[in-house]
Coordinates of C-alpha atoms in Angstrom, one line a residue:
M1 CA 44.7 -69.6 18.6
R2 CA 42.5 -72.1 17.6
S3 CA 38.6 -71.2 16.8
L4 CA 36.8 -71.6 19.9
S5 CA 33.3 -73.5 20.3
L6 CA 31.2 -72.8 23.1
P7 CA 28.8 -75.7 24.5
L8 CA 25.3 -74.9 24.0
A9 CA 24.5 -74.3 27.5
L10 CA 26.7 -71.5 27.9
T11 CA 26.4 -70.0 24.6
A12 CA 22.5 -70.0 25.2
R13 CA 23.5 -67.8 28.7
L14 CA 24.8 -65.2 26.2
S15 CA 21.0 -64.3 25.6
P16 CA 19.6 -61.8 28.0
V17 CA 16.4 -63.3 27.3
V18 CA 17.4 -66.7 28.5
V19 CA 19.2 -65.5 31.3
L20 CA 16.4 -63.5 32.6
A21 CA 14.2 -66.5 32.4
A22 CA 16.8 -68.9 34.2
A23 CA 17.4 -66.5 36.9
G24 CA 13.8 -64.8 36.7
W25 CA 11.9 -64.5 40.5
A26 CA 8.2 -64.8 40.6
L27 CA 7.4 -61.2 42.0
S28 CA 5.3 -61.3 45.4
S29 CA 1.7 -61.3 44.8
G30 CA -1.0 -58.8 46.2
P31 CA -0.7 -55.3 46.4
F32 CA -1.3 -53.9 50.0
A33 CA -4.7 -52.8 50.9
A34 CA -5.2 -49.1 50.7
T35 CA -6.1 -47.6 53.8
P36 CA -9.9 -46.4 53.7
A37 CA -10.5 -42.6 54.0
A38 CA -11.2 -41.4 57.1
D39 CA -15.2 -40.8 57.8
D40 CA -16.5 -37.4 58.6
G41 CA -16.6 -38.2 62.8
G42 CA -18.7 -34.8 63.1
T43 CA -22.2 -36.9 62.7
R44 CA -20.8 -39.5 65.1
K45 CA -19.7 -37.5 67.8
S46 CA -23.2 -35.6 67.8
E47 CA -25.4 -38.6 68.0
G48 CA -22.9 -39.8 71.1
E49 CA -21.4 -42.8 69.0
S50 CA -17.7 -44.0 69.7
P51 CA -15.6 -43.4 66.9
T52 CA -15.0 -46.9 64.7
A53 CA -11.5 -48.5 64.9
P54 CA -8.8 -47.3 63.0
A55 CA -8.1 -49.2 60.2
T56 CA -5.1 -51.8 60.3
A57 CA -1.7 -49.9 59.2
A58 CA 0.2 -51.2 56.4
V59 CA 2.9 -53.1 56.9
S60 CA 6.5 -51.3 57.4
K61 CA 8.7 -52.2 55.3
T62 CA 12.8 -51.6 55.5
Y63 CA 13.2 -51.5 51.6
A64 CA 10.9 -50.1 49.0
T65 CA 12.9 -50.5 45.9
A66 CA 15.3 -52.6 44.3
P67 CA 18.6 -50.7 44.1
A68 CA 20.6 -50.2 40.9
P69 CA 22.4 -53.8 40.6
C70 CA 25.1 -52.8 38.5
D71 CA 26.1 -50.2 41.0
S72 CA 26.3 -52.8 43.7
L73 CA 29.7 -54.0 43.3
G74 CA 33.3 -52.3 43.0
T75 CA 35.1 -52.1 40.0
K76 CA 38.3 -54.1 41.6
T77 CA 35.9 -56.8 42.4
I78 CA 34.4 -57.2 38.8
K79 CA 37.5 -57.2 37.3
S80 CA 38.7 -59.8 39.9
L81 CA 35.6 -62.2 39.5
V82 CA 35.1 -61.4 36.0
P83 CA 38.6 -60.8 34.1
G84 CA 37.9 -58.9 30.8
A85 CA 34.5 -58.2 31.4
K86 CA 33.2 -54.2 31.0
T87 CA 32.5 -53.1 34.7
A88 CA 29.5 -51.4 33.9
G89 CA 27.6 -54.4 33.2
K90 CA 24.3 -55.1 31.7
E91 CA 21.2 -54.7 33.3
I92 CA 18.5 -57.3 32.7
Q93 CA 14.7 -55.8 31.7
S94 CA 12.4 -56.4 34.4
T95 CA 8.7 -56.5 34.3
D96 CA 8.7 -54.2 37.6
S97 CA 12.1 -52.2 38.3
K98 CA 11.0 -51.1 41.4
L99 CA 10.8 -54.7 42.6
R100 CA 13.0 -56.5 41.2
R101 CA 16.5 -55.8 39.0
T102 CA 19.4 -57.9 37.8
C103 CA 22.7 -57.0 36.3
S104 CA 25.1 -59.5 34.5
W105 CA 28.8 -59.6 33.8
N106 CA 30.5 -62.3 31.6
A107 CA 33.8 -62.3 29.7
L108 CA 35.8 -64.9 27.8
K109 CA 39.5 -64.2 28.4
G110 CA 41.6 -66.4 26.7
Y111 CA 40.2 -70.1 26.8
D112 CA 38.3 -68.8 30.7
Y113 CA 34.9 -67.8 30.8
R114 CA 33.2 -66.2 33.6
W115 CA 29.7 -65.0 34.3
L116 CA 28.2 -63.0 37.4
D117 CA 24.7 -62.1 38.1
V118 CA 23.5 -59.8 40.8
S119 CA 20.1 -59.7 41.6
F120 CA 17.5 -57.8 44.0
E121 CA 13.9 -58.5 45.0
I122 CA 12.0 -56.5 47.2
T123 CA 8.7 -58.7 48.6
E124 CA 6.0 -57.1 50.5
S125 CA 6.9 -58.1 54.1
D126 CA 10.0 -59.8 56.3
D127 CA 7.2 -62.6 56.4
A128 CA 7.1 -63.1 52.6
A129 CA 11.0 -62.6 52.0
L130 CA 12.0 -65.2 54.8
K131 CA 9.2 -67.8 53.5
S132 CA 10.5 -67.4 49.4
F133 CA 14.6 -67.6 51.1
K134 CA 13.3 -71.1 52.5
D135 CA 11.8 -72.4 49.5
R136 CA 14.6 -71.3 47.5
V137 CA 17.3 -73.0 49.9
A138 CA 15.0 -76.0 49.9
D139 CA 14.7 -76.3 46.1
K140 CA 18.8 -75.8 46.2
S141 CA 19.7 -78.7 48.6
G142 CA 23.6 -79.6 49.4
G143 CA 24.9 -76.1 50.5
G144 CA 25.3 -74.5 53.8
D145 CA 24.7 -71.4 55.7
V146 CA 26.7 -68.3 55.2
P147 CA 27.5 -66.2 58.4
G148 CA 27.4 -62.8 58.9
I149 CA 25.5 -61.8 56.0
G150 CA 22.2 -60.0 56.1
D151 CA 19.6 -61.8 58.6
A152 CA 20.3 -65.6 56.9
G153 CA 22.6 -66.3 53.9
Y154 CA 23.0 -69.6 51.9
S155 CA 25.5 -70.7 49.6
V156 CA 25.6 -74.1 47.4
V157 CA 28.0 -74.9 44.4
N158 CA 27.3 -77.2 41.6
L159 CA 29.5 -78.9 38.9
T160 CA 28.0 -79.6 35.6
T161 CA 29.5 -81.2 32.4
E162 CA 28.1 -81.0 28.6
D163 CA 29.9 -82.5 25.3
K164 CA 33.1 -83.1 28.1
Q165 CA 33.4 -79.4 29.0
Q166 CA 32.8 -78.8 32.8
T167 CA 31.3 -75.9 34.6
R168 CA 30.9 -74.9 38.1
E169 CA 28.2 -72.5 39.2
G170 CA 28.0 -70.8 42.7
V171 CA 24.6 -69.7 44.2
V172 CA 24.5 -67.1 47.3
L173 CA 20.9 -66.3 48.6
V174 CA 20.6 -63.9 51.3
R175 CA 17.7 -62.2 52.8
T176 CA 17.5 -59.4 54.8
S177 CA 14.3 -57.9 56.0
N178 CA 11.7 -57.9 53.1
A179 CA 14.4 -57.7 50.6
L180 CA 16.3 -60.9 48.8
V181 CA 19.4 -60.9 47.2
S182 CA 20.7 -63.5 45.1
I183 CA 24.2 -64.0 43.2
T184 CA 24.9 -66.6 40.5
Y185 CA 29.0 -66.9 39.5
S186 CA 30.0 -69.6 37.2
G187 CA 33.5 -70.5 35.4
S188 CA 34.9 -72.7 32.7
D189 CA 37.9 -73.2 31.3
F190 CA 38.0 -74.1 27.3
E191 CA 41.2 -75.3 27.0
S192 CA 41.5 -77.8 29.6
K193 CA 37.8 -78.2 29.8
K194 CA 38.0 -78.4 33.4
A195 CA 36.0 -76.1 35.6
P196 CA 37.4 -73.5 38.5
D197 CA 37.9 -75.1 42.0
T198 CA 34.7 -74.9 44.1
D199 CA 36.6 -73.1 46.8
E200 CA 37.1 -70.1 43.8
I201 CA 33.3 -70.4 42.9
N202 CA 32.0 -70.4 46.3
K203 CA 34.3 -67.5 47.4
G204 CA 34.1 -65.3 44.9
A205 CA 30.0 -65.7 44.9
I206 CA 30.3 -65.1 48.6
K207 CA 32.7 -61.7 48.0
A208 CA 29.8 -60.6 45.4
A209 CA 27.1 -61.2 48.1
K210 CA 28.6 -59.5 51.0
E211 CA 29.2 -56.2 48.6
A212 CA 25.9 -56.7 47.4
V213 CA 24.0 -57.0 50.7
A214 CA 26.3 -53.8 52.1
A215 CA 25.1 -51.7 48.8
L216 CA 21.7 -52.4 49.6
E217 CA 21.7 -51.8 53.3
D218 CA 23.7 -48.4 52.8
G219 CA 21.8 -46.9 50.2
Q220 CA 18.1 -48.5 50.5
K221 CA 17.1 -48.2 54.0
G222 CA 13.9 -46.1 54.5

């Protein structure tokens, strides 16, 4: 077998630090306001004063923490989408693992290269998740809606070429309540210099997204 030279862009993806920077998401800002401690109402009642109105309740969240992303896909799916990869995956270090977690799988089998990321992000509210989802969809224009997944789903596939080597990457974004799920799936053939078909990458990314959302909904509802 002849020696294989990876394009710089794909070589860089093998670095967890670069992957995290590329796939990183800004965490939602602002902690919840703590509910004030209850006052001793005895004095007010004795003076005939009406009790103060109760403090506004904290926003109810469907999802409180991000699930383990490396456990979100079945072994069969991983082997199908990333042939030759270790099915355990590799979780990328996060600044706050309760709110954001990402797992990556990648492998080069023969001349075929595949990369798959699964990310979960927990926001402070449904509205915050909706805003973030809309912003990301706007940033990745050219795709289309994915029906029947979460509260809203969107997919887009792009082709890039570097040093005559093609790489096709599919991204699927899903919002379900206050959680966001993101899938990135890419592939290249270093023998033909061609990328996998759009349909292959898009269907693979959507398949992973459906499993990841199911894992979130089945295991993380509180």
